[in-house]
Structure formats: structure tokens, C-alpha cells
GROMACS .gro file of N, CA and C in nm:
model
  405
    1MET      N    1   3.104  -2.669  -3.791
    1MET     CA    2   3.043  -2.544  -3.726
    1MET      C    3   2.957  -2.584  -3.598
    2GLU      N    4   2.958  -2.522  -3.486
    2GLU     CA    5   2.895  -2.537  -3.395
    2GLU      C    6   2.749  -2.444  -3.420
    3GLN      N    7   2.642  -2.513  -3.333
    3GLN     CA    8   2.511  -2.393  -3.315
    3GLN      C    9   2.488  -2.417  -3.186
    4THR      N   10   2.428  -2.299  -3.133
    4THR     CA   11   2.390  -2.297  -2.969
    4THR      C   12   2.304  -2.236  -2.954
    5LEU      N   13   2.224  -2.221  -2.866
    5LEU     CA   14   2.088  -2.155  -2.843
    5LEU      C   15   2.120  -2.056  -2.750
    6VAL      N   16   2.042  -1.902  -2.785
    6VAL     CA   17   2.106  -1.823  -2.698
    6VAL      C   18   1.922  -1.734  -2.661
    7LEU      N   19   1.904  -1.718  -2.535
    7LEU     CA   20   1.750  -1.634  -2.490
    7LEU      C   21   1.803  -1.515  -2.455
    8ILE      N   22   1.736  -1.460  -2.479
    8ILE     CA   23   1.757  -1.289  -2.409
    8ILE      C   24   1.586  -1.255  -2.361
    9LYS      N   25   1.646  -1.258  -2.227
    9LYS     CA   26   1.529  -1.310  -2.125
    9LYS      C   27   1.378  -1.143  -2.111
   10PRO      N   28   1.328  -1.155  -2.027
   10PRO     CA   29   1.213  -1.036  -2.049
   10PRO      C   30   1.310  -0.913  -2.023
   11ASP      N   31   1.384  -0.925  -1.918
   11ASP     CA   32   1.427  -0.762  -1.872
   11ASP      C   33   1.520  -0.726  -2.003
   12GLY      N   34   1.563  -0.835  -2.052
   12GLY     CA   35   1.663  -0.765  -2.175
   12GLY      C   36   1.565  -0.692  -2.291
   13VAL      N   37   1.467  -0.783  -2.310
   13VAL     CA   38   1.388  -0.735  -2.450
   13VAL      C   39   1.268  -0.627  -2.389
   14GLN      N   40   1.270  -0.609  -2.283
   14GLN     CA   41   1.199  -0.470  -2.215
   14GLN      C   42   1.271  -0.371  -2.234
   15ARG      N   43   1.431  -0.403  -2.171
   15ARG     CA   44   1.495  -0.246  -2.195
   15ARG      C   45   1.542  -0.224  -2.300
   16GLY      N   46   1.503  -0.308  -2.440
   16GLY     CA   47   1.550  -0.244  -2.581
   16GLY      C   48   1.704  -0.324  -2.608
   17LEU      N   49   1.746  -0.446  -2.528
   17LEU     CA   50   1.874  -0.408  -2.558
   17LEU      C   51   1.914  -0.506  -2.686
   18VAL      N   52   1.784  -0.587  -2.740
   18VAL     CA   53   1.754  -0.674  -2.873
   18VAL      C   54   1.923  -0.675  -2.939
   19GLY      N   55   1.864  -0.545  -2.974
   19GLY     CA   56   1.969  -0.493  -3.133
   19GLY      C   57   2.165  -0.528  -3.089
   20GLU      N   58   2.126  -0.429  -3.013
   20GLU     CA   59   2.288  -0.444  -2.930
   20GLU      C   60   2.372  -0.561  -2.864
   21ILE      N   61   2.261  -0.664  -2.842
   21ILE     CA   62   2.325  -0.795  -2.808
   21ILE      C   63   2.328  -0.880  -2.922
   22MET      N   64   2.233  -0.885  -3.007
   22MET     CA   65   2.269  -0.970  -3.146
   22MET      C   66   2.387  -0.872  -3.227
   23ARG      N   67   2.415  -0.735  -3.222
   23ARG     CA   68   2.511  -0.666  -3.247
   23ARG      C   69   2.630  -0.733  -3.208
   24ARG      N   70   2.657  -0.753  -3.094
   24ARG     CA   71   2.756  -0.812  -3.019
   24ARG      C   72   2.831  -0.936  -3.080
   25PHE      N   73   2.723  -1.042  -3.105
   25PHE     CA   74   2.750  -1.172  -3.173
   25PHE      C   75   2.766  -1.152  -3.267
   26GLU      N   76   2.725  -1.095  -3.355
   26GLU     CA   77   2.745  -1.065  -3.497
   26GLU      C   78   2.903  -1.017  -3.513
   27HIS      N   79   2.896  -0.949  -3.472
   27HIS     CA   80   3.034  -0.854  -3.437
   27HIS      C   81   3.142  -0.976  -3.445
   28VAL      N   82   3.132  -1.050  -3.368
   28VAL     CA   83   3.243  -1.179  -3.336
   28VAL      C   84   3.209  -1.254  -3.434
   29GLY      N   85   3.161  -1.265  -3.549
   29GLY     CA   86   3.183  -1.367  -3.598
   29GLY      C   87   3.092  -1.473  -3.637
   30LEU      N   88   2.948  -1.448  -3.504
   30LEU     CA   89   2.851  -1.551  -3.521
   30LEU      C   90   2.759  -1.492  -3.601
   31LYS      N   91   2.692  -1.613  -3.699
   31LYS     CA   92   2.580  -1.587  -3.748
   31LYS      C   93   2.469  -1.646  -3.665
   32MET      N   94   2.328  -1.571  -3.708
   32MET     CA   95   2.229  -1.616  -3.667
   32MET      C   96   2.142  -1.704  -3.753
   33VAL      N   97   2.083  -1.832  -3.751
   33VAL     CA   98   2.012  -1.894  -3.771
   33VAL      C   99   1.875  -1.901  -3.808
   34ALA      N  100   1.866  -1.895  -3.687
   34ALA     CA  101   1.740  -1.875  -3.628
   34ALA      C  102   1.702  -1.785  -3.520
   35LEU      N  103   1.579  -1.730  -3.513
   35LEU     CA  104   1.531  -1.608  -3.419
   35LEU      C  105   1.394  -1.615  -3.446
   36LYS      N  106   1.352  -1.594  -3.310
   36LYS     CA  107   1.221  -1.611  -3.312
   36LYS      C  108   1.173  -1.556  -3.163
   37MET      N  109   1.066  -1.436  -3.162
   37MET     CA  110   1.014  -1.385  -3.039
   37MET      C  111   0.914  -1.497  -3.005
   38VAL      N  112   0.899  -1.515  -2.884
   38VAL     CA  113   0.797  -1.631  -2.756
   38VAL      C  114   0.781  -1.536  -2.662
   39HIS      N  115   0.626  -1.610  -2.627
   39HIS     CA  116   0.604  -1.620  -2.518
   39HIS      C  117   0.642  -1.737  -2.427
   40ALA      N  118   0.730  -1.756  -2.346
   40ALA     CA  119   0.726  -1.921  -2.298
   40ALA      C  120   0.647  -1.959  -2.238
   41SER      N  121   0.615  -2.092  -2.257
   41SER     CA  122   0.512  -2.195  -2.194
   41SER      C  123   0.624  -2.259  -2.087
   42HIS      N  124   0.508  -2.272  -1.974
   42HIS     CA  125   0.537  -2.327  -1.839
   42HIS      C  126   0.630  -2.464  -1.902
   43GLN      N  127   0.547  -2.512  -1.978
   43GLN     CA  128   0.640  -2.660  -2.052
   43GLN      C  129   0.801  -2.647  -2.053
   44ASP      N  130   0.782  -2.562  -2.199
   44ASP     CA  131   0.944  -2.519  -2.276
   44ASP      C  132   1.034  -2.446  -2.136
   45VAL      N  133   0.974  -2.380  -2.057
   45VAL     CA  134   1.087  -2.327  -1.935
   45VAL      C  135   1.158  -2.447  -1.845
   46ASP      N  136   1.043  -2.531  -1.833
   46ASP     CA  137   1.054  -2.663  -1.727
   46ASP      C  138   1.131  -2.747  -1.786
   47GLN      N  139   1.121  -2.784  -1.878
   47GLN     CA  140   1.227  -2.831  -1.961
   47GLN      C  141   1.343  -2.806  -2.005
   48HIS      N  142   1.390  -2.660  -2.024
   48HIS     CA  143   1.519  -2.594  -2.066
   48HIS      C  144   1.591  -2.594  -1.921
   49TYR      N  145   1.557  -2.599  -1.754
   49TYR     CA  146   1.622  -2.559  -1.691
   49TYR      C  147   1.576  -2.739  -1.588
   50ALA      N  148   1.646  -2.830  -1.678
   50ALA     CA  149   1.638  -2.977  -1.605
   50ALA      C  150   1.737  -2.909  -1.480
   51LEU      N  151   1.647  -3.006  -1.372
   51LEU     CA  152   1.686  -3.011  -1.199
   51LEU      C  153   1.769  -3.115  -1.167
   52THR      N  154   1.923  -3.101  -1.274
   52THR     CA  155   2.010  -3.228  -1.247
   52THR      C  156   2.085  -3.207  -1.074
   53GLU      N  157   2.111  -3.341  -1.010
   53GLU     CA  158   2.201  -3.307  -0.889
   53GLU      C  159   2.327  -3.228  -0.892
   54GLU      N  160   2.378  -3.182  -0.998
   54GLU     CA  161   2.500  -3.087  -1.055
   54GLU      C  162   2.464  -2.981  -1.034
   55TRP      N  163   2.362  -2.945  -1.084
   55TRP     CA  164   2.346  -2.813  -1.126
   55TRP      C  165   2.301  -2.764  -1.018
   56MET      N  166   2.222  -2.849  -0.907
   56MET     CA  167   2.151  -2.790  -0.792
   56MET      C  168   2.259  -2.792  -0.664
   57ASN      N  169   2.356  -2.847  -0.662
   57ASN     CA  170   2.487  -2.886  -0.591
   57ASN      C  171   2.543  -2.736  -0.627
   58GLY      N  172   2.554  -2.706  -0.743
   58GLY     CA  173   2.686  -2.616  -0.799
   58GLY      C  174   2.603  -2.450  -0.757
   59VAL      N  175   2.484  -2.474  -0.750
   59VAL     CA  176   2.424  -2.292  -0.733
   59VAL      C  177   2.388  -2.318  -0.557
   60TYR      N  178   2.344  -2.394  -0.539
   60TYR     CA  179   2.348  -2.442  -0.382
   60TYR      C  180   2.502  -2.366  -0.288
   61GLU      N  181   2.627  -2.440  -0.340
   61GLU     CA  182   2.768  -2.384  -0.351
   61GLU      C  183   2.797  -2.250  -0.322
   62LYS      N  184   2.742  -2.213  -0.451
   62LYS     CA  185   2.766  -2.053  -0.487
   62LYS      C  186   2.741  -1.969  -0.387
   63ALA      N  187   2.605  -1.988  -0.351
   63ALA     CA  188   2.528  -1.917  -0.294
   63ALA      C  189   2.554  -1.945  -0.148
   64LYS      N  190   2.552  -2.048  -0.099
   64LYS     CA  191   2.614  -2.064   0.051
   64LYS      C  192   2.758  -1.988   0.058
   65ALA      N  193   2.815  -2.012  -0.037
   65ALA     CA  194   2.945  -1.923  -0.013
   65ALA      C  195   2.930  -1.773  -0.001
   66LYS      N  196   2.863  -1.718  -0.045
   66LYS     CA  197   2.830  -1.568  -0.042
   66LYS      C  198   2.810  -1.560   0.082
   67TYR      N  199   2.693  -1.614   0.135
   67TYR     CA  200   2.617  -1.586   0.248
   67TYR      C  201   2.747  -1.653   0.357
   68ASP      N  202   2.815  -1.777   0.336
   68ASP     CA  203   2.936  -1.766   0.426
   68ASP      C  204   3.047  -1.664   0.418
   69ALA      N  205   3.074  -1.599   0.305
   69ALA     CA  206   3.174  -1.493   0.340
   69ALA      C  207   3.121  -1.337   0.402
   70ARG      N  208   2.997  -1.344   0.391
   70ARG     CA  209   2.945  -1.223   0.478
   70ARG      C  210   2.906  -1.230   0.591
   71GLY      N  211   2.925  -1.392   0.657
   71GLY     CA  212   2.910  -1.420   0.814
   71GLY      C  213   2.778  -1.427   0.859
   72ASP      N  214   2.682  -1.477   0.707
   72ASP     CA  215   2.556  -1.454   0.767
   72ASP      C  216   2.502  -1.627   0.737
   73ARG      N  217   2.379  -1.649   0.780
   73ARG     CA  218   2.359  -1.802   0.788
   73ARG      C  219   2.273  -1.809   0.647
   74PHE      N  220   2.288  -1.906   0.587
   74PHE     CA  221   2.252  -1.963   0.461
   74PHE      C  222   2.109  -2.005   0.505
   75PRO      N  223   1.959  -1.924   0.452
   75PRO     CA  224   1.833  -1.989   0.434
   75PRO      C  225   1.815  -2.099   0.376
   76TYR      N  226   1.908  -2.183   0.341
   76TYR     CA  227   1.836  -2.302   0.287
   76TYR      C  228   1.924  -2.399   0.378
   77SER      N  229   1.879  -2.566   0.377
   77SER     CA  230   1.942  -2.673   0.442
   77SER      C  231   1.995  -2.780   0.319
   78ASP      N  232   1.979  -2.758   0.248
   78ASP     CA  233   1.977  -2.880   0.146
   78ASP      C  234   2.021  -2.808  -0.031
   79PRO      N  235   2.106  -2.853  -0.090
   79PRO     CA  236   2.048  -2.821  -0.226
   79PRO      C  237   1.979  -2.829  -0.299
   80VAL      N  238   1.876  -2.929  -0.267
   80VAL     CA  239   1.768  -2.996  -0.394
   80VAL      C  240   1.653  -2.855  -0.339
   81THR      N  241   1.613  -2.865  -0.201
   81THR     CA  242   1.520  -2.748  -0.167
   81THR      C  243   1.563  -2.609  -0.236
   82TYR      N  244   1.703  -2.573  -0.264
   82TYR     CA  245   1.746  -2.448  -0.250
   82TYR      C  246   1.742  -2.453  -0.469
   83GLY      N  247   1.764  -2.521  -0.515
   83GLY     CA  248   1.769  -2.534  -0.624
   83GLY      C  249   1.609  -2.554  -0.690
   84THR      N  250   1.517  -2.614  -0.624
   84THR     CA  251   1.410  -2.630  -0.668
   84THR      C  252   1.350  -2.461  -0.659
   85GLU      N  253   1.365  -2.372  -0.558
   85GLU     CA  254   1.301  -2.253  -0.525
   85GLU      C  255   1.374  -2.191  -0.656
   86ILE      N  256   1.518  -2.186  -0.695
   86ILE     CA  257   1.546  -2.105  -0.788
   86ILE      C  258   1.511  -2.153  -0.874
   87LYS      N  259   1.470  -2.259  -0.942
   87LYS     CA  260   1.420  -2.287  -1.090
   87LYS      C  261   1.284  -2.252  -1.060
   88ARG      N  262   1.231  -2.246  -0.973
   88ARG     CA  263   1.060  -2.176  -0.965
   88ARG      C  264   1.064  -2.044  -1.025
   89GLY      N  265   1.135  -1.970  -0.906
   89GLY     CA  266   1.178  -1.860  -1.007
   89GLY      C  267   1.221  -1.798  -1.145
   90LEU      N  268   1.309  -1.886  -1.150
   90LEU     CA  269   1.317  -1.868  -1.314
   90LEU      C  270   1.227  -1.883  -1.418
   91VAL      N  271   1.143  -1.975  -1.389
   91VAL     CA  272   1.062  -2.045  -1.482
   91VAL      C  273   0.956  -1.942  -1.480
   92GLU      N  274   0.943  -1.885  -1.357
   92GLU     CA  275   0.779  -1.782  -1.352
   92GLU      C  276   0.848  -1.663  -1.431
   93PHE      N  277   0.984  -1.566  -1.384
   93PHE     CA  278   1.058  -1.528  -1.489
   93PHE      C  279   1.090  -1.528  -1.611
   94LEU      N  280   1.109  -1.615  -1.656
   94LEU     CA  281   1.071  -1.647  -1.846
   94LEU      C  282   0.927  -1.666  -1.897
   95LYS      N  283   0.838  -1.671  -1.827
   95LYS     CA  284   0.689  -1.702  -1.813
   95LYS      C  285   0.668  -1.563  -1.822
   96SER      N  286   0.698  -1.441  -1.765
   96SER     CA  287   0.663  -1.306  -1.742
   96SER      C  288   0.592  -1.206  -1.851
   97ALA      N  289   0.726  -1.236  -1.978
   97ALA     CA  290   0.678  -1.147  -2.057
   97ALA      C  291   0.775  -1.208  -2.177
   98PRO      N  292   0.757  -1.186  -2.334
   98PRO     CA  293   0.814  -1.223  -2.446
   98PRO      C  294   0.979  -1.226  -2.383
   99ILE      N  295   1.044  -1.352  -2.476
   99ILE     CA  296   1.181  -1.327  -2.523
   99ILE      C  297   1.220  -1.330  -2.631
  100ILE      N  298   1.298  -1.335  -2.656
  100ILE     CA  299   1.413  -1.372  -2.785
  100ILE      C  300   1.463  -1.504  -2.785
  101ALA      N  301   1.481  -1.591  -2.863
  101ALA     CA  302   1.550  -1.724  -2.897
  101ALA      C  303   1.583  -1.698  -2.998
  102LEU      N  304   1.718  -1.762  -2.984
  102LEU     CA  305   1.783  -1.754  -3.080
  102LEU      C  306   1.909  -1.854  -3.066
  103VAL      N  307   1.914  -1.900  -3.278
  103VAL     CA  308   2.001  -2.017  -3.253
  103VAL      C  309   2.120  -1.939  -3.367
  104LEU      N  310   2.254  -1.927  -3.282
  104LEU     CA  311   2.391  -1.885  -3.340
  104LEU      C  312   2.449  -2.029  -3.406
  105GLU      N  313   2.524  -1.939  -3.511
  105GLU     CA  314   2.645  -2.043  -3.552
  105GLU      C  315   2.767  -1.987  -3.622
  106GLY      N  316   2.854  -2.139  -3.575
  106GLY     CA  317   2.986  -2.012  -3.635
  106GLY      C  318   3.125  -2.135  -3.540
  107GLU      N  319   3.246  -2.119  -3.582
  107GLU     CA  320   3.330  -2.211  -3.514
  107GLU      C  321   3.353  -2.170  -3.384
  108GLN      N  322   3.332  -2.276  -3.298
  108GLN     CA  323   3.353  -2.301  -3.158
  108GLN      C  324   3.209  -2.183  -3.063
  109ALA      N  325   3.111  -2.231  -3.145
  109ALA     CA  326   2.997  -2.079  -3.112
  109ALA      C  327   2.966  -2.111  -2.986
  110VAL      N  328   2.977  -2.202  -2.896
  110VAL     CA  329   2.926  -2.235  -2.774
  110VAL      C  330   3.061  -2.153  -2.660
  111GLY      N  331   3.148  -2.200  -2.688
  111GLY     CA  332   3.271  -2.053  -2.620
  111GLY      C  333   3.241  -1.946  -2.628
  112LEU      N  334   3.230  -1.907  -2.799
  112LEU     CA  335   3.237  -1.803  -2.798
  112LEU      C  336   3.135  -1.700  -2.754
  113VAL      N  337   3.024  -1.758  -2.752
  113VAL     CA  338   2.899  -1.721  -2.678
  113VAL      C  339   2.897  -1.721  -2.575
  114ARG      N  340   2.976  -1.776  -2.435
  114ARG     CA  341   2.970  -1.777  -2.283
  114ARG      C  342   3.111  -1.679  -2.297
  115LYS      N  343   3.191  -1.677  -2.378
  115LYS     CA  344   3.266  -1.538  -2.350
  115LYS      C  345   3.212  -1.398  -2.363
  116VAL      N  346   3.130  -1.387  -2.481
  116VAL     CA  347   3.067  -1.215  -2.496
  116VAL      C  348   2.956  -1.234  -2.420
  117VAL      N  349   2.919  -1.358  -2.337
  117VAL     CA  350   2.810  -1.321  -2.243
  117VAL      C  351   2.831  -1.240  -2.114
  118GLY      N  352   2.928  -1.335  -2.072
  118GLY     CA  353   2.992  -1.314  -1.937
  118GLY      C  354   3.004  -1.394  -1.792
  119ALA      N  355   3.022  -1.373  -1.709
  119ALA     CA  356   2.983  -1.463  -1.603
  119ALA      C  357   2.875  -1.470  -1.576
  120THR      N  358   2.831  -1.595  -1.562
  120THR     CA  359   2.681  -1.608  -1.514
  120THR      C  360   2.626  -1.503  -1.382
  121GLU      N  361   2.715  -1.526  -1.271
  121GLU     CA  362   2.704  -1.396  -1.165
  121GLU      C  363   2.727  -1.246  -1.255
  122PRO      N  364   2.629  -1.220  -1.252
  122PRO     CA  365   2.665  -1.052  -1.294
  122PRO      C  366   2.803  -0.947  -1.238
  123ALA      N  367   2.795  -0.951  -1.082
  123ALA     CA  368   2.845  -0.895  -1.032
  123ALA      C  369   3.055  -0.946  -1.047
  124GLY      N  370   3.030  -1.074  -1.107
  124GLY     CA  371   3.165  -1.106  -1.139
  124GLY      C  372   3.206  -1.110  -1.306
  125ALA      N  373   3.079  -1.072  -1.379
  125ALA     CA  374   3.114  -1.022  -1.513
  125ALA      C  375   3.247  -0.914  -1.562
  126ALA      N  376   3.321  -0.954  -1.663
  126ALA     CA  377   3.379  -0.846  -1.701
  126ALA      C  378   3.317  -0.736  -1.778
  127PRO      N  379   3.323  -0.652  -1.758
  127PRO     CA  380   3.359  -0.500  -1.841
  127PRO      C  381   3.336  -0.529  -1.966
  128GLY      N  382   3.250  -0.493  -2.092
  128GLY     CA  383   3.260  -0.525  -2.264
  128GLY      C  384   3.184  -0.617  -2.300
  129THR      N  385   3.149  -0.753  -2.101
  129THR     CA  386   3.053  -0.852  -2.178
  129THR      C  387   2.881  -0.789  -2.184
  130ILE      N  388   2.828  -0.887  -2.215
  130ILE     CA  389   2.712  -0.868  -2.229
  130ILE      C  390   2.668  -0.842  -2.048
  131ARG      N  391   2.687  -0.917  -1.985
  131ARG     CA  392   2.640  -0.894  -1.848
  131ARG      C  393   2.697  -0.795  -1.751
  132GLY      N  394   2.812  -0.779  -1.804
  132GLY     CA  395   2.899  -0.697  -1.758
  132GLY      C  396   2.853  -0.562  -1.791
  133ASP      N  397   2.796  -0.535  -1.888
  133ASP     CA  398   2.790  -0.383  -1.938
  133ASP      C  399   2.636  -0.424  -1.863
  134PHE      N  400   2.526  -0.495  -1.906
  134PHE     CA  401   2.391  -0.486  -1.906
  134PHE      C  402   2.341  -0.534  -1.758
  135ALA      N  403   2.406  -0.615  -1.723
  135ALA     CA  404   2.319  -0.614  -1.589
  135ALA      C  405   2.354  -0.610  -1.438
   0.00000   0.00000   0.00000
């Protein structure tokens, strides 16, 4: 059995989507083993989003590719500057209002949660996934 952490971010809580999101996880056979509504502290969020070189390079390359595809100039010159700015925005967003933190358990829970949630980029998330339907 695997366990994984899921955060329902402030916009999901404020839009009243918590019940539907939890229903979808239960519907695919995942079991909730912990659940808590919290106002995230700066320290908690900062630790959750680690600024690794791999992560910074990944978000930089994805964003730069979108600008390049449109023929626009990407306003950041390096992955560290861009990654730091993205993390700053994420930290502020997660601290802005309550979030739901839940631990889900089940066979291949990590992979199953990724399928149910959908692609990280909402525009690329398939209909029927949480991001595809609500983002």
C-alpha cells in the first residue's frame, strides 16, 4: 500500500470543490487516512516546494517553450530567477486562504492520484480529470 499527500489549494476550497474532489479519489478506490484544513505557514509551504535544479530547469523550459511557440520573448534569462519567482507566487498563493491537506492510501496511490488530478498544466489536462474539469 502506498500513501500520498494531496493539497486542495485555496481556490478549490473557496469554490466549494472539496467534496467533489474527495469523492473522485474515493471513487477510484483510494482511502483517506488523514485530513486537515490548515492555514499554511510560510515555513511549511517553503519546505513543500523545494527549489531543486531539476525543478527549476523543468518549469523554465516549459514556460520558455510556450513563449517561443507564440514568437514572444521570454522575460527571464535563467532557470534560477524564473524558478524563484514561480516558487514565491506559489508560497503566497498557498498562504492566502485555508487549504485541505489529505493523505490518501491505496495500491499505486501516487500514480492513481496523478491520473485523477490530470496534467500539471490545466490547459493540457484531459476532461474528466480534476484539473481538466475545474482548473
